[in-house]
Short mmCIF file of C-alpha atoms in Angstrom, two decimals:
data_model
loop_
_atom_site.label_atom_id
_atom_site.label_comp_id
_atom_site.label_asym_id
_atom_site.label_seq_id
_atom_site.Cartn_x
_atom_site.Cartn_y
_atom_site.Cartn_z
CA MET A 1288 22.51 20.94 32.22
CA ILE A 1289 21.18 18.00 30.24
CA SER A 1290 17.64 18.72 29.05
CA LYS A 1291 15.14 15.96 28.49
CA ILE A 1292 11.74 16.14 26.84
CA THR A 1293 9.39 13.80 28.64
CA THR A 1294 6.33 14.38 26.47
CA LEU A 1295 5.17 16.54 23.60
CA LEU A 1296 1.57 16.59 22.57
CA VAL A 1297 -0.86 18.36 20.37
CA LEU A 1298 -4.14 19.23 21.99
CA LEU A 1299 -7.30 21.03 21.15
CA CYS A 1300 -9.04 22.21 24.30
CA MET A 1301 -12.71 23.04 24.21
CA ASN A 1302 -14.77 25.73 25.93
CA SER A 1303 -16.99 28.58 24.74
CA ARG A 1304 -18.36 31.33 26.93
CA MET A 1305 -17.18 34.89 27.43
CA PHE A 1306 -18.16 38.00 29.25
CA SER A 1307 -20.14 41.17 28.58
CA TYR A 1308 -17.59 43.89 27.94
CA GLY A 1309 -17.41 47.65 27.58
CA GLU A 1310 -19.79 50.07 29.16
CA SER A 1311 -21.74 47.43 31.09
CA LEU A 1312 -18.55 46.52 32.97
CA ILE A 1313 -18.00 50.09 34.11
CA LYS A 1314 -21.63 50.48 35.16
CA SER A 1315 -21.44 47.33 37.27
CA LEU A 1316 -18.45 48.58 39.29
CA SER A 1317 -18.76 49.31 42.98
CA GLU A 1318 -17.69 52.79 44.05
CA GLU A 1319 -14.64 51.32 45.81
CA ASP A 1320 -13.57 49.34 42.73
CA ASP A 1321 -14.09 52.36 40.49
CA ILE A 1322 -11.83 54.48 42.70
CA GLU A 1323 -9.14 51.78 42.74
CA LEU A 1324 -9.21 51.50 38.93
CA GLU A 1325 -8.93 55.25 38.57
CA ARG A 1326 -5.87 55.22 40.86
CA LYS A 1327 -4.31 52.50 38.72
CA VAL A 1328 -4.93 54.48 35.53
CA GLN A 1329 -3.18 57.48 37.08
CA ARG A 1330 -0.28 55.30 38.25
CA LEU A 1331 0.26 53.65 34.86
CA ASN A 1332 0.00 56.82 32.75
CA LYS A 1333 3.25 58.71 33.27
CA THR A 1334 3.96 62.22 31.99
CA PRO A 1335 5.31 61.73 28.43
CA LYS A 1336 8.21 63.44 26.72
CA LYS A 1337 6.25 63.09 23.48
CA SER A 1338 2.98 61.48 22.35
CA PHE A 1339 1.48 60.35 19.05
CA GLN A 1340 -1.72 58.70 17.94
CA LEU A 1341 -2.12 55.39 16.11
CA GLU A 1342 -4.56 54.70 13.29
CA ASN A 1343 -6.89 52.86 15.68
CA GLY A 1344 -7.18 55.97 17.83
CA ARG A 1345 -4.95 54.75 20.65
CA THR A 1346 -2.28 57.06 22.06
CA ILE A 1347 1.39 56.15 22.48
CA ASP A 1348 3.31 58.03 25.16
CA CYS A 1349 7.10 58.24 25.00
CA ILE A 1350 8.24 57.73 28.60
CA ASP A 1351 11.71 58.00 30.10
CA ILE A 1352 13.04 54.43 29.95
CA ASN A 1353 14.09 54.61 33.62
CA LYS A 1354 10.71 55.98 34.76
CA GLN A 1355 8.36 53.61 32.93
CA PRO A 1356 5.44 52.46 35.10
CA THR A 1357 6.60 48.87 35.63
CA LEU A 1358 9.59 50.13 37.61
CA ASP A 1359 7.24 51.46 40.30
CA HIS A 1360 6.58 47.95 41.54
CA PRO A 1361 8.21 47.31 44.97
CA SER A 1362 10.09 44.24 43.73
CA LEU A 1363 11.68 46.36 40.96
CA LYS A 1364 12.57 49.35 43.12
CA ASN A 1365 16.31 48.97 42.56
CA HIS A 1366 16.08 47.35 39.14
CA ILE A 1367 18.58 48.57 36.53
CA VAL A 1368 17.12 48.42 33.03
CA GLN A 1369 18.92 45.96 30.78
CA ARG A 1370 19.13 47.82 27.46
CA LYS A 1371 19.70 44.72 25.31
CA PRO A 1372 20.19 40.96 25.72
CA THR A 1373 23.70 39.88 26.64
CA SER A 1374 23.46 37.65 23.56
CA TYR A 1375 20.77 36.54 21.13
CA ALA A 1376 19.30 33.06 21.03
CA GLY A 1377 20.32 31.12 17.94
CA GLU A 1378 23.62 32.88 17.35
CA ILE A 1379 25.52 29.72 18.25
CA ASN A 1380 23.84 27.66 15.53
CA LYS A 1381 22.40 30.46 13.42
CA SER A 1382 20.53 29.19 10.38
CA SER A 1383 19.75 30.83 7.06
CA VAL A 1384 16.00 30.32 7.61
CA LYS A 1385 14.14 33.60 7.24
CA ALA A 1386 10.61 34.68 7.99
CA SER A 1387 8.70 36.66 5.39
CA PRO A 1388 9.27 40.35 6.12
CA SER A 1389 6.82 41.75 8.66
CA PRO A 1390 5.53 45.26 7.94
CA LEU A 1391 5.44 46.09 11.65
CA ALA A 1392 8.98 47.39 11.98
CA SER A 1393 8.83 49.66 8.93
CA THR A 1394 5.58 51.53 9.65
CA ARG A 1395 5.95 52.79 13.22
CA LYS A 1396 7.26 56.06 14.58
CA SER A 1397 10.13 55.91 17.05
CA CYS A 1398 10.24 57.60 20.43
CA PRO A 1399 13.11 59.98 21.13
CA HIS A 1400 16.40 58.61 22.45
CA GLY A 1401 16.16 57.58 26.08
CA THR A 1402 12.38 57.08 25.97
CA VAL A 1403 10.18 54.07 25.21
CA PRO A 1404 6.66 53.74 23.75
CA ILE A 1405 3.94 52.88 26.28
CA GLN A 1406 0.30 52.70 25.15
CA ARG A 1407 -1.87 55.01 27.23
CA THR A 1408 -4.17 53.08 29.58
CA THR A 1409 -7.89 53.63 30.08
CA LYS A 1410 -10.23 52.28 32.75
CA ASP A 1411 -11.98 50.23 30.07
CA ASP A 1412 -8.63 48.62 29.17
CA LEU A 1413 -8.15 47.51 32.76
CA LEU A 1414 -11.63 46.00 33.00
CA LYS A 1415 -11.22 44.01 29.78
CA ASP A 1416 -7.73 42.90 30.78
CA ARG A 1417 -9.05 41.68 34.14
CA LYS A 1418 -11.52 39.36 32.42
CA ILE A 1419 -9.27 37.87 29.76
CA THR A 1420 -6.35 37.50 32.18
CA ASN A 1421 -8.45 35.48 34.60
CA ALA A 1422 -9.77 33.33 31.75
CA PHE A 1423 -6.30 32.73 30.28
CA ILE A 1424 -4.83 31.68 33.62
CA LYS A 1425 -7.77 29.39 34.34
CA ALA A 1426 -7.44 27.74 30.93
CA HIS A 1427 -3.73 27.03 31.50
CA ARG A 1428 -3.84 26.09 35.17
CA ASN A 1429 -3.21 22.39 34.46
CA ILE A 1430 -1.20 22.72 31.27
CA GLY A 1431 1.91 21.10 32.74
CA SER A 1432 0.07 18.16 34.31
CA THR A 1433 -0.61 14.67 33.03
CA ASP A 1434 -4.22 15.80 32.51
CA PRO A 1435 -3.81 19.13 30.67
CA LEU A 1436 -7.49 19.23 29.72
CA LYS A 1437 -8.63 19.03 33.33
CA HIS A 1438 -9.69 22.67 33.31
CA VAL A 1439 -12.26 21.89 30.59
CA ASN A 1440 -14.26 19.70 32.99
CA ALA A 1441 -13.74 21.88 36.07
CA GLY A 1442 -15.97 24.89 36.18
CA THR A 1443 -16.76 26.46 32.83
CA PRO A 1444 -17.14 24.01 29.93
CA GLN A 1445 -17.83 26.83 27.45
CA LEU A 1446 -15.03 29.31 27.87
CA ASN A 1447 -12.09 28.94 25.49
CA ARG A 1448 -10.79 26.98 22.53
CA ASP A 1449 -7.15 26.02 22.27
CA VAL A 1450 -4.88 24.52 19.65
CA ILE A 1451 -1.63 23.72 21.45
CA VAL A 1452 1.61 22.01 20.62
CA ARG A 1453 3.03 21.44 24.07
CA ALA A 1454 6.35 20.22 25.41
CA VAL A 1455 6.82 19.15 29.03
CA LEU A 1456 10.55 19.43 29.58
CA ASP A 1457 13.11 18.72 32.27
CA GLU A 1458 14.59 22.17 31.76
CA TYR A 1459 14.91 24.42 28.74
CA HIS A 1460 15.39 28.15 28.51
CA GLY A 1461 13.25 29.40 25.66
CA ILE A 1462 11.13 28.82 22.60
CA SER A 1463 10.95 30.23 19.08
CA GLY A 1464 8.90 29.86 15.94
CA ILE A 1465 7.56 31.51 12.79
CA ASN A 1466 3.78 31.98 12.54
CA SER A 1467 1.72 32.86 9.45
CA ILE A 1468 -1.04 35.36 10.24
CA TYR A 1469 -4.26 35.99 8.28
CA ASN A 1470 -7.01 38.54 7.94
CA ILE A 1471 -9.90 37.15 9.99
CA ASN A 1472 -13.18 38.59 11.20
CA VAL A 1473 -13.18 38.77 15.02
CA THR A 1474 -16.06 40.97 16.15
CA GLY A 1475 -17.73 42.06 19.37
CA ASP A 1476 -16.23 40.81 22.61
CA LYS A 1477 -14.39 37.89 20.99
CA TYR A 1478 -10.62 37.33 20.97
CA THR A 1479 -8.18 35.24 18.90
CA PHE A 1480 -4.54 34.72 19.94
CA ASN A 1481 -1.49 33.12 18.32
CA SER A 1482 1.21 32.74 20.93
CA MET A 1483 4.18 30.96 22.41
CA TYR A 1484 4.51 30.59 26.15
CA VAL A 1485 6.66 29.17 28.93
CA THR A 1486 5.48 28.03 32.35
CA ASN A 1487 6.91 26.71 35.58
CA PHE A 1488 5.87 26.07 39.17
CA TYR A 1489 7.67 28.10 41.82
CA HIS A 1490 6.81 27.33 45.45
CA SER A 1491 3.52 25.69 44.30
CA GLU A 1492 2.66 28.76 42.20
CA LEU A 1493 2.04 28.50 38.46
CA ASN A 1494 4.05 31.16 36.60
CA LEU A 1495 3.54 31.88 32.91
CA ALA A 1496 5.00 34.25 30.31
CA ALA A 1497 3.73 34.51 26.72
CA ALA A 1498 4.20 36.51 23.53
CA GLY A 1499 2.44 36.54 20.18
CA THR A 1500 -0.30 38.28 18.23
CA MET A 1501 -3.92 39.07 19.15
CA VAL A 1502 -6.96 39.95 17.01
CA SER A 1503 -9.77 41.73 18.87
CA THR A 1504 -11.74 44.76 17.76
CA ASP A 1505 -12.94 45.06 21.37
CA PHE A 1506 -9.47 45.20 22.90
CA ASN A 1507 -7.45 46.85 20.11
CA GLY A 1508 -9.98 49.04 18.31
CA ASP A 1509 -9.44 47.46 14.88
CA SER A 1510 -9.32 44.08 13.12
CA ASN A 1511 -5.52 43.89 12.77
CA HIS A 1512 -3.13 41.51 14.46
CA HIS A 1513 -1.42 43.24 17.39
CA LEU A 1514 1.76 42.21 19.14
CA PHE A 1515 1.06 41.21 22.74
CA VAL A 1516 2.94 39.98 25.81
CA PHE A 1517 1.46 38.40 28.91
CA TRP A 1518 2.49 37.25 32.36
CA GLY A 1519 0.46 35.50 35.00
CA SER A 1520 0.78 33.60 38.27
CA ASP A 1521 -1.72 31.41 40.03
CA THR A 1522 -2.06 29.77 43.43
CA MET A 1523 -5.01 28.06 45.04
CA ASP A 1524 -6.41 31.35 46.35
CA LYS A 1525 -4.99 34.11 44.15
CA SER A 1526 -4.28 34.88 40.49
CA ARG A 1527 -2.24 37.83 39.20
CA GLY A 1528 -1.04 39.06 35.82
CA CYS A 1529 -1.94 41.14 32.78
CA TYR A 1530 -1.49 41.72 29.08
CA ASN A 1531 1.03 44.20 27.70
CA THR A 1532 1.68 47.12 30.08
CA LEU A 1533 -1.69 47.09 31.84
CA CYS A 1534 0.07 46.34 35.11
CA GLU A 1535 3.65 46.35 36.33
CA GLY A 1536 5.85 43.56 34.97
CA PHE A 1537 7.05 44.07 31.40
CA VAL A 1538 10.12 46.28 30.92
CA GLN A 1539 9.96 48.06 27.55
CA VAL A 1540 13.32 48.60 25.85
CA ASP A 1541 12.89 49.21 22.11
CA SER A 1542 12.07 52.78 21.10
CA ARG A 1543 9.69 51.77 18.31
CA ILE A 1544 8.16 48.30 18.68
CA SER A 1545 6.06 47.71 21.78
CA PRO A 1546 3.13 45.55 22.94
CA GLY A 1547 -0.09 46.68 21.30
CA TYR A 1548 1.35 47.72 17.95
CA ALA A 1549 -0.49 46.57 14.82
CA ILE A 1550 0.94 44.20 12.22
CA THR A 1551 -0.52 45.13 8.84
CA PRO A 1552 -1.33 43.87 6.32
CA ALA A 1553 -1.91 40.17 7.06
CA SER A 1554 -2.03 37.16 4.76
CA VAL A 1555 -5.04 36.44 2.56
CA TYR A 1556 -6.48 32.93 2.07
CA ASN A 1557 -4.97 31.31 -1.03
CA GLY A 1558 -2.76 34.35 -1.57
CA ASP A 1559 1.00 34.95 -1.78
CA PRO A 1560 3.24 36.11 -0.32
CA LEU A 1561 2.28 35.15 3.20
CA VAL A 1562 2.89 37.48 6.15
CA GLU A 1563 4.81 35.77 8.94
CA VAL A 1564 5.74 36.76 12.48
CA LYS A 1565 8.92 35.41 14.09
CA ILE A 1566 9.17 35.55 17.85
CA LYS A 1567 11.67 34.29 20.41
CA LEU A 1568 10.93 34.12 24.12
CA TYR A 1569 13.99 33.13 26.12
CA GLU A 1570 15.93 33.50 29.34
CA ASP A 1571 19.08 35.61 29.30
CA PRO A 1572 21.84 33.29 30.58
CA LYS A 1573 23.57 36.06 32.56
CA THR A 1574 20.73 38.16 33.96
CA GLY A 1575 17.92 35.58 34.07
CA ASN A 1576 15.50 38.08 32.48
CA TRP A 1577 13.01 36.66 29.94
CA TRP A 1578 13.34 38.49 26.62
CA ILE A 1579 10.81 38.90 23.81
CA VAL A 1580 12.69 39.28 20.51
CA PHE A 1581 10.77 40.08 17.33
CA GLY A 1582 11.51 39.45 13.65
CA GLU A 1583 14.51 38.61 11.53
CA ASP A 1584 16.28 41.77 12.69
CA ASN A 1585 16.23 40.49 16.30
CA ILE A 1586 14.35 43.49 17.67
CA ALA A 1587 14.66 43.18 21.45
CA VAL A 1588 11.24 44.56 22.41
CA GLY A 1589 11.69 44.14 26.16
CA TYR A 1590 11.71 41.59 28.94
CA TYR A 1591 10.17 40.22 32.11
CA PRO A 1592 12.63 40.59 35.02
CA LYS A 1593 13.72 37.37 36.70
CA ASP A 1594 12.69 38.68 40.13
CA PHE A 1595 9.18 39.37 38.91
CA VAL A 1596 8.18 36.46 36.67
CA HIS A 1597 9.42 33.20 38.15
CA VAL A 1598 9.79 30.87 35.16
CA TYR A 1599 13.40 29.85 35.80
CA GLY A 1600 14.39 27.10 33.36
CA ALA A 1601 10.79 26.71 32.17
CA ALA A 1602 9.30 23.24 32.59
CA THR A 1603 6.53 23.56 29.99
CA MET A 1604 6.58 25.34 26.64
CA ALA A 1605 4.01 25.62 23.89
CA TRP A 1606 3.03 27.03 20.53
CA GLU A 1607 -0.62 27.92 20.66
CA GLY A 1608 -3.73 29.16 18.90
CA TYR A 1609 -6.31 30.33 21.42
CA THR A 1610 -9.77 31.90 21.21
CA HIS A 1611 -12.33 33.41 23.57
CA SER A 1612 -15.98 33.17 22.60
CA GLY A 1613 -18.07 36.28 22.97
CA SER A 1614 -21.04 36.77 25.24
CA ASP A 1615 -23.14 35.02 22.60
CA GLY A 1616 -21.16 31.79 23.16
CA VAL A 1617 -19.97 31.63 19.54
CA SER A 1618 -16.24 31.08 18.97
CA PRO A 1619 -14.36 33.40 16.58
CA PRO A 1620 -12.23 31.96 13.75
CA LEU A 1621 -8.67 30.80 14.41
CA GLY A 1622 -5.67 30.93 12.09
CA SER A 1623 -6.93 31.72 8.60
CA GLY A 1624 -10.48 30.75 9.53
CA HIS A 1625 -10.06 27.50 7.58
CA ARG A 1626 -9.14 23.99 8.70
CA PRO A 1627 -5.83 22.55 7.44
CA ASP A 1628 -6.00 20.86 4.03
CA HIS A 1629 -2.28 20.32 3.27
CA ILE A 1630 -2.04 23.55 1.20
CA HIS A 1631 0.41 26.01 2.73
CA ASN A 1632 -1.56 29.19 2.02
CA HIS A 1633 -4.96 27.90 3.14
CA ALA A 1634 -4.43 27.40 6.88
CA ALA A 1635 -2.18 29.12 9.41
CA TYR A 1636 0.99 27.39 10.55
CA TYR A 1637 3.91 27.52 12.91
CA ARG A 1638 7.17 26.55 11.26
CA ASP A 1639 10.84 26.34 12.22
CA MET A 1640 9.77 25.50 15.79
CA ARG A 1641 12.73 25.33 18.17
CA PHE A 1642 13.65 24.99 21.83
CA ILE A 1643 16.36 27.22 23.26
CA LYS A 1644 18.96 25.64 25.54
CA ASP A 1645 20.89 27.12 28.45
CA ASN A 1646 23.75 28.19 26.15
CA LEU A 1647 21.19 29.80 23.78
CA ALA A 1648 21.73 27.17 21.11
CA GLU A 1649 18.46 26.28 19.36
CA GLU A 1650 17.33 22.67 19.19
CA ILE A 1651 14.86 21.17 16.72
CA PRO A 1652 12.31 18.76 18.25
CA ARG A 1653 12.52 15.11 17.22
CA ASP A 1654 9.77 12.86 15.81
CA ASP A 1655 9.97 10.39 18.67
CA GLU A 1656 9.18 13.18 21.14
CA LEU A 1657 5.74 13.88 19.70
CA THR A 1658 2.30 12.61 20.57
CA SER A 1659 -0.99 14.24 19.66
CA TYR A 1660 -4.51 14.94 20.87
CA VAL A 1661 -7.20 16.54 18.72
CA ALA A 1662 -10.86 17.22 19.51
CA PRO A 1663 -12.04 18.83 16.25
CA ASN A 1664 -15.41 20.34 17.18
CA CYS A 1665 -14.34 23.88 16.33
CA HIS A 1666 -10.78 24.03 15.02
CA SER A 1667 -8.26 21.49 13.76
CA ILE A 1668 -4.55 20.76 13.84
CA ASP A 1669 -2.69 18.71 11.26
CA ASP A 1670 0.68 17.73 9.87
CA LEU A 1671 2.81 18.09 13.01
CA HIS A 1672 6.12 16.75 11.76
CA TYR A 1673 9.70 17.54 10.86
CA SER A 1674 9.57 18.52 7.20
CA GLY A 1675 13.23 17.85 6.42
CA SER A 1676 13.36 21.30 4.83
CA PRO A 1677 15.65 24.02 6.24
CA LYS A 1678 12.89 26.56 5.61
CA TRP A 1679 9.99 24.70 7.21
CA GLY A 1680 11.77 22.71 9.93
CA TYR A 1681 9.26 21.43 12.48
CA ILE A 1682 5.81 22.55 11.45
CA PHE A 1683 2.10 22.19 12.06
CA PHE A 1684 -1.00 23.68 10.44
CA TYR A 1685 -4.01 24.72 12.47
CA GLY A 1686 -7.22 26.74 12.56
CA GLY A 1687 -10.89 26.69 11.81
CA PRO A 1688 -14.00 28.78 11.25
CA GLY A 1689 -15.20 28.85 14.83
CA GLY A 1690 -18.93 28.91 15.51
CA ASP A 1691 -21.05 27.00 17.98
CA CYS A 1692 -18.51 24.42 19.05
CA VAL A 1693 -20.09 22.67 22.01
CA PRO A 1694 -19.45 18.94 21.54
CA ALA A 1695 -22.46 16.94 20.42
#
């Protein structure tokens, strides 16, 4: 199928309010809601073959790959787990471009053969996920429209801050890129995300799948970057979805790398070498499942089944930096916490940005397909261009210190 990019733009979306998290959320629950959450915790936490604890205190359970909680969903009742992609995106036109080695793959225990790592779920996890899922879906409700910032003026003008490089496409089948990650201070009930996502409308329903890294001491229990995945759907009267494995949806396949694992250490401002994360999110041409593949070693972490997340031949794709302000209304830092200044180890970047076609060949965006929008009250974006370098490819720098970012 011939694919056509109709518009590509850079936008910085403004908002800045968040929610009170933690114990206050549990105390505010009705008895009925509390019982339902407890049932969900019991449903998601399967009996493990083995368990181990992470440095942040979270527990990883090794669950039979064919009995993982996502397979309990009615639409996946007869689903047969796909153990690996039928082929890997980029193999057709594989380049010599490499990301800096990520320490994630070398520092994690593996689950025994035939089992997969699933982070143990708590009631508090579900409450926090409910809030940030609703906010993320709301912020992206109009992302494929001709007015992608419409959500900023409709409802909550102080919710989120986005830095997005967006492509509205006729039909592509995936996205990839290499992102530099930095040590940043994200405290309290604030969140910072670096992600790539794909969206489509299916029977008037927005469907979205995303993968990337998250920094949140509230959600993760430490200040590290953590690998995350996300799916969501939205209609006029109902929104669904979740992060990681906090609801049914994501099928875990790798025995070591899973959503929620920490990536340490991260880059330091003005330091070298930089720590980079390479991620591919693409549709398997034979099964239609949407795979998340991590790193230079093509670690197939897992996938969203085609019958569950309806983003067939995604219409909109994006590379994104995204923050939630805390209950104090103050935005956390994004990227390195510094605005771009044309120095590669001062601000975060995405490089080697590519679209993935239906035959899994990767395609570099072209200059004439780019337009930009920037509203620099809180964060900035700069230097979106094709570098001409095999290493850098298409690139942009982004980030900022955060703070009180309500436009003057």
